[in-house]
GROMACS .gro file of C-alpha atoms in nm:
model
   77
    1ALA     CA    1 -13.342  -1.111   3.026
    2PHE     CA    2 -13.420  -1.403   2.796
    3ASP     CA    3 -13.430  -1.646   3.089
    4SER     CA    4 -13.696  -1.452   3.285
    5ARG     CA    5 -14.058  -1.559   3.328
    6LEU     CA    6 -14.172  -1.226   3.181
    7TYR     CA    7 -13.978  -1.287   2.860
    8ALA     CA    8 -14.113  -1.645   2.841
    9ALA     CA    9 -14.468  -1.505   2.851
   10GLU     CA   10 -14.384  -1.239   2.590
   11ASP     CA   11 -14.216  -1.501   2.372
   12GLN     CA   12 -14.536  -1.709   2.372
   13ILE     CA   13 -14.737  -1.410   2.251
   14LEU     CA   14 -14.484  -1.305   1.987
   15THR     CA   15 -14.452  -1.663   1.862
   16SER     CA   16 -14.827  -1.705   1.828
   17PHE     CA   17 -14.860  -1.379   1.633
   18PHE     CA   18 -14.549  -1.380   1.414
   19THR     CA   19 -14.403  -1.732   1.392
   20THR     CA   20 -14.680  -1.991   1.407
   21ARG     CA   21 -14.964  -1.743   1.346
   22THR     CA   22 -15.202  -1.960   1.545
   23ILE     CA   23 -15.324  -1.990   1.904
   24PRO     CA   24 -15.254  -2.219   2.075
   25ILE     CA   25 -14.902  -2.284   1.950
   26PRO     CA   26 -14.903  -2.628   1.781
   27ASP     CA   27 -14.749  -2.917   1.971
   28CYS     CA   28 -14.521  -2.997   1.675
   29PHE     CA   29 -14.367  -2.648   1.699
   30SER     CA   30 -14.311  -2.677   2.072
   31ALA     CA   31 -14.162  -3.026   2.030
   32ALA     CA   32 -13.908  -2.894   1.778
   33LYS     CA   33 -13.760  -2.636   2.016
   34PRO     CA   34 -13.408  -2.705   2.138
   35THR     CA   35 -13.415  -2.881   2.473
   36SER     CA   36 -13.062  -3.000   2.549
   37LYS     CA   37 -12.784  -2.767   2.657
   38THR     CA   38 -12.592  -2.842   2.338
   39SER     CA   39 -12.887  -2.773   2.107
   40LYS     CA   40 -12.959  -2.444   2.287
   41GLU     CA   41 -12.594  -2.340   2.249
   42ILE     CA   42 -12.607  -2.418   1.876
   43TYR     CA   43 -12.934  -2.225   1.835
   44VAL     CA   44 -12.804  -1.919   2.021
   45GLY     CA   45 -12.477  -1.932   1.827
   46MET     CA   46 -12.657  -1.932   1.494
   47GLN     CA   47 -12.974  -1.729   1.560
   48GLY     CA   48 -12.918  -1.533   1.879
   49ALA     CA   49 -13.090  -1.558   2.214
   50SER     CA   50 -13.439  -1.543   2.066
   51GLU     CA   51 -13.637  -1.601   1.749
   52PHE     CA   52 -13.692  -1.226   1.747
   53VAL     CA   53 -13.331  -1.110   1.795
   54PHE     CA   54 -13.079  -1.174   1.519
   55SER     CA   55 -12.738  -1.159   1.675
   56GLY     CA   56 -12.573  -1.492   1.607
   57VAL     CA   57 -12.389  -1.601   1.293
   58LEU     CA   58 -12.709  -1.557   1.092
   59GLY     CA   59 -12.747  -1.200   1.217
   60HIS     CA   60 -12.502  -1.077   0.954
   61PHE     CA   61 -12.569  -1.342   0.690
   62ASN     CA   62 -12.599  -1.193   0.343
   63TYR     CA   63 -12.602  -1.429   0.048
   64THR     CA   64 -12.699  -1.161  -0.206
   65PRO     CA   65 -12.361  -1.150  -0.387
   66GLN     CA   66 -12.378  -1.528  -0.446
   67LEU     CA   67 -12.736  -1.536  -0.579
   68PRO     CA   68 -12.626  -1.552  -0.947
   69GLU     CA   69 -12.447  -1.879  -0.865
   70ILE     CA   70 -12.771  -2.058  -0.769
   71ALA     CA   71 -12.892  -2.269  -1.060
   72ASN     CA   72 -13.211  -2.406  -0.904
   73PRO     CA   73 -13.526  -2.210  -0.812
   74VAL     CA   74 -13.509  -2.109  -0.445
   75GLN     CA   75 -13.679  -1.870  -0.208
   76LEU     CA   76 -13.432  -1.689   0.014
   77LEU     CA   77 -13.569  -1.460   0.284
   0.00000   0.00000   0.00000
């Protein structure tokens, strides 16, 4: 239940440990979160319902076969 208060509290903890790696979470990180209905729909469509659940378009993204085509140095995670 990604819209529950319990998940919101868990998300704060997970974010501080695994995403920002600092407590408290920096204001700049919080300010960058999607706030409008449209931006939330785009985020969920690409990422999934949470930073910690990959189920959107990016959930099955695999660029490995195209790596030889990249001419510039990049870091792809």
